[in-house]
Tab-separated table of C-alpha atoms in Angstrom:
chain	number	residue	atom	x	y	z
A	1	MET	CA	35.090	-31.700	2.418
A	2	SER	CA	38.570	-30.817	3.632
A	3	GLY	CA	39.309	-31.521	7.281
A	4	GLN	CA	41.433	-28.371	7.661
A	5	SER	CA	41.116	-26.460	10.928
A	6	LEU	CA	39.418	-23.068	10.704
A	7	LEU	CA	41.359	-19.913	10.052
A	8	VAL	CA	42.356	-17.597	12.913
A	9	PRO	CA	43.828	-14.080	12.680
A	10	GLY	CA	47.613	-13.844	12.391
A	11	GLU	CA	50.055	-11.035	13.144
A	12	LEU	CA	50.241	-7.990	10.883
A	13	SER	CA	53.580	-6.779	9.553
A	14	PRO	CA	54.365	-3.032	9.470
A	15	THR	CA	52.627	-0.960	6.799
A	16	ARG	CA	54.511	-1.094	3.496
A	17	SER	CA	55.710	2.204	2.034
A	18	VAL	CA	54.895	3.552	-1.423
A	19	PRO	CA	57.418	5.777	-3.243
A	20	GLY	CA	56.522	9.433	-2.960
A	21	ASN	CA	56.418	9.968	-6.718
A	22	ILE	CA	53.481	7.554	-7.129
A	23	ARG	CA	50.105	9.294	-7.256
A	24	ARG	CA	47.770	8.384	-4.390
A	25	PRO	CA	44.001	7.961	-4.679
A	26	GLU	CA	42.149	10.823	-2.987
A	27	TYR	CA	40.921	8.631	-0.126
A	28	VAL	CA	44.369	7.788	1.257
A	29	GLY	CA	44.680	9.253	4.743
A	30	LYS	CA	40.921	9.859	4.982
A	31	PRO	CA	38.251	7.781	6.796
A	32	ALA	CA	36.315	7.226	3.561
A	33	PRO	CA	36.457	8.160	-0.119
A	34	THR	CA	34.642	11.163	-1.516
A	35	PRO	CA	31.352	9.889	-3.039
A	36	TYR	CA	31.542	9.535	-6.814
A	37	THR	CA	29.187	11.811	-8.751
A	38	GLY	CA	30.444	11.274	-12.299
A	39	PRO	CA	29.037	9.143	-15.115
A	40	GLU	CA	29.111	5.338	-15.298
A	41	VAL	CA	29.856	5.583	-19.047
A	42	GLN	CA	33.527	6.448	-19.521
A	43	THR	CA	35.441	8.182	-22.297
A	44	PRO	CA	37.723	6.159	-24.578
A	45	GLU	CA	40.712	7.825	-22.875
A	46	THR	CA	39.545	6.717	-19.414
A	47	ILE	CA	38.901	3.184	-20.661
A	48	GLU	CA	42.430	2.912	-22.071
A	49	ALA	CA	43.870	4.215	-18.803
A	50	MET	CA	41.834	1.560	-16.995
A	51	ARG	CA	43.229	-1.086	-19.321
A	52	THR	CA	46.735	-0.056	-18.224
A	53	ALA	CA	45.735	-0.191	-14.545
A	54	GLY	CA	43.997	-3.515	-15.081
A	55	ARG	CA	47.019	-5.033	-16.786
A	56	ILE	CA	49.276	-4.046	-13.882
A	57	ALA	CA	46.785	-5.464	-11.360
A	58	ALA	CA	46.539	-8.724	-13.305
A	59	ARG	CA	50.310	-9.081	-13.557
A	60	ALA	CA	50.807	-8.242	-9.888
A	61	MET	CA	48.314	-10.971	-9.013
A	62	GLU	CA	50.140	-13.421	-11.284
A	63	GLU	CA	53.479	-12.588	-9.655
A	64	ALA	CA	52.090	-13.143	-6.158
A	65	ALA	CA	50.373	-16.364	-7.247
A	66	LYS	CA	53.709	-17.831	-8.376
A	67	LEU	CA	54.662	-18.065	-4.701
A	68	ILE	CA	51.553	-19.954	-3.599
A	69	LYS	CA	52.518	-23.230	-1.967
A	70	PRO	CA	52.334	-24.812	1.495
A	71	GLY	CA	54.478	-22.923	4.018
A	72	VAL	CA	54.188	-19.450	2.434
A	73	THR	CA	52.549	-16.660	4.461
A	74	THR	CA	49.805	-14.469	3.076
A	75	ASP	CA	51.954	-11.488	4.077
A	76	GLU	CA	54.622	-12.658	1.632
A	77	LEU	CA	52.024	-12.652	-1.156
A	78	ASP	CA	51.154	-9.085	-0.173
A	79	ARG	CA	54.824	-8.069	-0.353
A	80	VAL	CA	55.247	-9.399	-3.885
A	81	ALA	CA	52.085	-7.748	-5.240
A	82	HIS	CA	52.906	-4.484	-3.464
A	83	GLU	CA	56.417	-4.343	-4.914
A	84	TYR	CA	55.216	-5.221	-8.421
A	85	MET	CA	52.641	-2.413	-8.451
A	86	CYS	CA	55.051	0.145	-7.033
A	87	ASP	CA	57.797	-0.917	-9.467
A	88	HIS	CA	55.360	-0.227	-12.311
A	89	GLY	CA	54.271	3.191	-11.044
A	90	ALA	CA	50.934	2.079	-9.602
A	91	TYR	CA	49.485	2.561	-6.131
A	92	PRO	CA	47.932	-0.538	-4.473
A	93	SER	CA	44.310	0.631	-4.278
A	94	THR	CA	43.391	-1.284	-1.111
A	95	LEU	CA	46.255	0.246	0.936
A	96	GLY	CA	44.567	2.867	3.100
A	97	TYR	CA	41.102	2.384	1.583
A	98	ARG	CA	38.793	2.984	4.569
A	99	GLY	CA	41.786	2.070	6.718
A	100	PHE	CA	42.570	-1.288	5.092
A	101	PRO	CA	46.187	-1.989	6.083
A	102	LYS	CA	47.539	-4.045	3.165
A	103	SER	CA	48.043	-3.978	-0.603
A	104	LEU	CA	45.819	-6.888	-1.576
A	105	CYS	CA	43.217	-9.147	0.037
A	106	THR	CA	44.054	-12.801	0.770
A	107	SER	CA	40.934	-14.854	1.530
A	108	VAL	CA	41.652	-18.437	2.602
A	109	ASN	CA	39.148	-21.345	2.655
A	110	GLU	CA	36.029	-20.117	4.531
A	111	VAL	CA	36.883	-16.434	4.034
A	112	ILE	CA	34.445	-15.001	1.480
A	113	CYS	CA	36.337	-11.764	0.869
A	114	HIS	CA	38.522	-8.983	2.338
A	115	GLY	CA	40.951	-11.228	4.212
A	116	ILE	CA	43.938	-9.240	5.505
A	117	PRO	CA	47.412	-10.597	4.667
A	118	ASP	CA	49.319	-11.474	7.831
A	119	SER	CA	51.491	-14.202	9.343
A	120	THR	CA	48.988	-16.909	8.336
A	121	VAL	CA	50.826	-19.834	6.734
A	122	LEU	CA	49.208	-21.550	3.752
A	123	ARG	CA	48.705	-25.286	4.262
A	124	ASP	CA	48.555	-28.175	1.858
A	125	GLY	CA	44.928	-28.490	0.751
A	126	ASP	CA	43.983	-24.835	1.265
A	127	ILE	CA	42.409	-22.594	-1.338
A	128	VAL	CA	43.277	-18.891	-1.349
A	129	ASN	CA	41.805	-15.930	-3.199
A	130	LEU	CA	44.038	-13.020	-4.189
A	131	ASP	CA	42.207	-9.716	-4.827
A	132	VAL	CA	44.455	-7.058	-6.391
A	133	THR	CA	43.565	-3.532	-7.508
A	134	ALA	CA	46.003	-1.043	-9.029
A	135	TYR	CA	45.623	2.740	-9.300
A	136	ILE	CA	47.548	4.563	-12.022
A	137	GLY	CA	46.697	7.346	-14.444
A	138	GLY	CA	43.889	8.446	-12.137
A	139	VAL	CA	41.896	5.196	-12.498
A	140	HIS	CA	41.616	1.733	-10.932
A	141	GLY	CA	41.795	-1.810	-12.328
A	142	ASP	CA	40.451	-4.578	-10.068
A	143	ASN	CA	40.706	-8.377	-10.370
A	144	ASN	CA	40.826	-11.504	-8.243
A	145	ALA	CA	41.198	-15.259	-8.560
A	146	THR	CA	41.166	-18.319	-6.308
A	147	TYR	CA	44.167	-20.638	-6.302
A	148	LEU	CA	44.804	-24.173	-5.075
A	149	VAL	CA	47.511	-24.782	-2.464
A	150	GLY	CA	49.171	-28.150	-2.931
A	151	ASP	CA	46.896	-31.213	-3.015
A	152	VAL	CA	43.293	-29.942	-2.758
A	153	ASP	CA	40.236	-32.163	-2.277
A	154	GLU	CA	37.921	-32.618	-5.248
A	155	GLU	CA	34.960	-30.799	-3.668
A	156	SER	CA	37.051	-27.649	-3.232
A	157	ARG	CA	38.693	-28.000	-6.632
A	158	LEU	CA	35.306	-28.243	-8.344
A	159	LEU	CA	34.033	-25.218	-6.408
A	160	VAL	CA	36.974	-23.175	-7.685
A	161	GLU	CA	36.576	-24.420	-11.264
A	162	ARG	CA	32.833	-23.746	-11.316
A	163	THR	CA	33.166	-20.297	-9.757
A	164	ARG	CA	35.552	-19.348	-12.563
A	165	GLU	CA	33.033	-20.717	-15.062
A	166	SER	CA	30.237	-18.656	-13.474
A	167	LEU	CA	32.267	-15.485	-14.079
A	168	ASP	CA	32.945	-16.472	-17.686
A	169	ARG	CA	29.232	-17.099	-18.271
A	170	ALA	CA	28.295	-13.781	-16.674
A	171	ILE	CA	30.741	-11.871	-18.871
A	172	ARG	CA	29.247	-13.523	-21.959
A	173	ALA	CA	25.802	-12.317	-20.842
A	174	VAL	CA	26.864	-8.651	-20.878
A	175	LYS	CA	25.241	-6.834	-23.786
A	176	PRO	CA	24.197	-3.203	-24.253
A	177	GLY	CA	20.455	-2.799	-23.765
A	178	ARG	CA	20.202	-5.583	-21.189
A	179	GLN	CA	19.504	-4.911	-17.537
A	180	ILE	CA	22.263	-5.497	-14.995
A	181	ASN	CA	20.240	-8.296	-13.355
A	182	ILE	CA	20.991	-10.648	-16.274
A	183	ILE	CA	24.477	-10.978	-14.754
A	184	GLY	CA	23.205	-12.291	-11.437
A	185	ARG	CA	20.563	-14.433	-13.100
A	186	VAL	CA	23.209	-16.283	-15.113
A	187	ILE	CA	25.487	-16.781	-12.091
A	188	GLU	CA	22.709	-17.919	-9.747
A	189	SER	CA	21.140	-20.339	-12.215
A	190	TYR	CA	24.523	-21.965	-12.861
A	191	ALA	CA	25.439	-22.163	-9.150
A	192	LYS	CA	22.090	-23.785	-8.300
A	193	ARG	CA	22.953	-26.774	-10.495
A	194	PHE	CA	25.535	-27.792	-7.905
A	195	GLY	CA	23.732	-26.683	-4.756
A	196	TYR	CA	26.148	-23.798	-4.160
A	197	GLY	CA	25.280	-20.692	-2.194
A	198	VAL	CA	25.634	-17.321	-3.934
A	199	VAL	CA	26.828	-14.506	-1.675
A	200	ARG	CA	24.342	-11.638	-1.826
A	201	ASP	CA	25.646	-8.859	0.427
A	202	PHE	CA	28.990	-8.398	-1.350
A	203	THR	CA	28.719	-7.498	-5.009
A	204	GLY	CA	30.431	-6.277	-8.114
A	205	HIS	CA	30.631	-2.515	-8.532
A	206	GLY	CA	31.148	0.376	-10.860
A	207	ILE	CA	34.802	1.366	-11.148
A	208	ASN	CA	36.677	4.155	-12.945
A	209	SER	CA	38.438	7.094	-11.260
A	210	SER	CA	36.501	5.850	-8.221
A	211	PHE	CA	37.325	2.465	-6.648
A	212	HIS	CA	33.572	1.929	-6.044
A	213	SER	CA	31.365	4.302	-8.014
A	214	GLY	CA	28.023	3.417	-6.436
A	215	LEU	CA	26.798	1.163	-9.262
A	216	ILE	CA	25.961	-2.259	-7.776
A	217	ILE	CA	26.341	-5.537	-9.715
A	218	PRO	CA	24.499	-8.304	-7.787
A	219	HIS	CA	25.515	-11.918	-8.387
A	220	TYR	CA	21.972	-13.197	-7.839
A	221	ASP	CA	18.810	-12.370	-9.781
A	222	SER	CA	17.885	-9.111	-8.048
A	223	PRO	CA	14.609	-7.461	-9.144
A	224	HIS	CA	16.158	-4.105	-8.201
A	225	ALA	CA	19.125	-4.328	-10.610
A	226	THR	CA	17.274	-2.711	-13.499
A	227	THR	CA	20.010	-0.351	-14.717
A	228	VAL	CA	20.410	-0.832	-18.456
A	229	MET	CA	23.929	-1.544	-19.689
A	230	GLN	CA	25.332	0.985	-22.152
A	231	PRO	CA	28.522	0.977	-24.233
A	232	GLY	CA	31.336	2.542	-22.224
A	233	MET	CA	30.033	1.480	-18.788
A	234	THR	CA	32.814	0.058	-16.617
A	235	PHE	CA	32.260	-2.289	-13.687
A	236	THR	CA	33.443	-5.468	-12.019
A	237	ILE	CA	31.794	-8.881	-11.906
A	238	GLU	CA	33.104	-10.966	-8.989
A	239	PRO	CA	30.883	-13.927	-8.024
A	240	MET	CA	31.424	-15.512	-4.602
A	241	LEU	CA	30.093	-19.080	-4.434
A	242	THR	CA	29.967	-21.247	-1.319
A	243	LEU	CA	29.674	-24.951	-0.560
A	244	GLY	CA	26.913	-24.157	1.936
A	245	THR	CA	25.084	-21.056	3.101
A	246	HIS	CA	25.463	-17.596	1.586
A	247	GLU	CA	25.143	-16.087	5.059
A	248	TYR	CA	28.239	-14.753	6.767
A	249	ASP	CA	29.947	-13.492	9.923
A	250	MET	CA	32.575	-10.759	10.145
A	251	TRP	CA	35.711	-10.884	12.244
A	252	ASP	CA	36.439	-8.204	14.805
A	253	ASP	CA	38.880	-6.588	12.355
A	254	GLY	CA	35.858	-5.201	10.494
A	255	TRP	CA	37.053	-6.645	7.183
A	256	THR	CA	37.372	-10.443	7.154
A	257	VAL	CA	34.080	-11.998	6.017
A	258	VAL	CA	33.610	-15.744	6.664
A	259	THR	CA	30.794	-18.112	5.791
A	260	LYS	CA	28.420	-18.592	8.719
A	261	ASP	CA	28.705	-22.391	8.438
A	262	ARG	CA	32.501	-22.090	7.916
A	263	ARG	CA	32.343	-24.084	4.707
A	264	ARG	CA	34.587	-23.125	1.825
A	265	THR	CA	34.011	-20.377	-0.696
A	266	ALA	CA	35.656	-19.232	-3.949
A	267	GLN	CA	35.648	-16.044	-5.991
A	268	PHE	CA	36.837	-14.708	-9.362
A	269	GLU	CA	36.728	-11.150	-10.703
A	270	HIS	CA	37.421	-9.044	-13.771
A	271	THR	CA	36.976	-5.360	-14.523
A	272	LEU	CA	35.244	-4.893	-17.871
A	273	VAL	CA	33.762	-2.314	-20.194
A	274	VAL	CA	30.502	-2.747	-22.085
A	275	THR	CA	31.101	-2.580	-25.852
A	276	ASP	CA	28.692	-2.234	-28.775
A	277	THR	CA	28.411	-6.031	-28.939
A	278	GLY	CA	29.295	-7.382	-25.487
A	279	ALA	CA	32.093	-6.914	-22.979
A	280	ASP	CA	35.821	-6.219	-23.164
A	281	ILE	CA	37.879	-7.444	-20.182
A	282	LEU	CA	40.247	-4.737	-18.905
A	283	THR	CA	42.133	-6.921	-16.386
A	284	LEU	CA	44.083	-9.188	-18.699
A	285	PRO	CA	47.811	-9.656	-18.097
């Protein structure tokens, strides 16, 4: 395991502005979003709008990832993704969501999810997850990936590689008529081969005109995830695997989630739609 020192909070830069002509999600400026009451199955028009949002989110993540190297701050990654989305007419969905102050999440090493970009400097041997969501055309597209920073130890590299594989396997398991829990069953059974923990309290989710619709996609075999997948359903799958425990602590910022044993964790995510035969990924660049 890497001998890197544990992460500590950095300094936040001022809130980045979004051009006034870009449509905001309804929750911006409010303590919380209005609960979603619409269907989980979307119209073809909504799905195509989500494909546009997903493509922008995927490309914004790619642009930010080009900068990843030792010495770069997570705030600089936020700047690049923010500018890419705004330049393409999209609003960064995380900015102002329940008060989140930045335009993407940057989760380094032991951070499971929701790390806030700040003055933290990436170090040789780190791993960092970028989680980018774009809002355009009245809908969201959400994706994330974990990247290697410089020369990364084999244990961490394998964790990242296998977490990506767990997402790929879960997507292949999506079929209309199957219950949602097949997704978590596939991820958990694969992760157990390597002794990895599977984070339980942070999940995939329904997504459409709402950032989080209320549909829950567990990444473990939950007996409660009995919703049957139907063509046109849109949701994310975003497994979070750990080298140790799945239990976690939260920083005082109310967002940054870290593994309780402070061992490393990786995550990958796509937004997808259930088709007549499987799944179509909406967050492809």
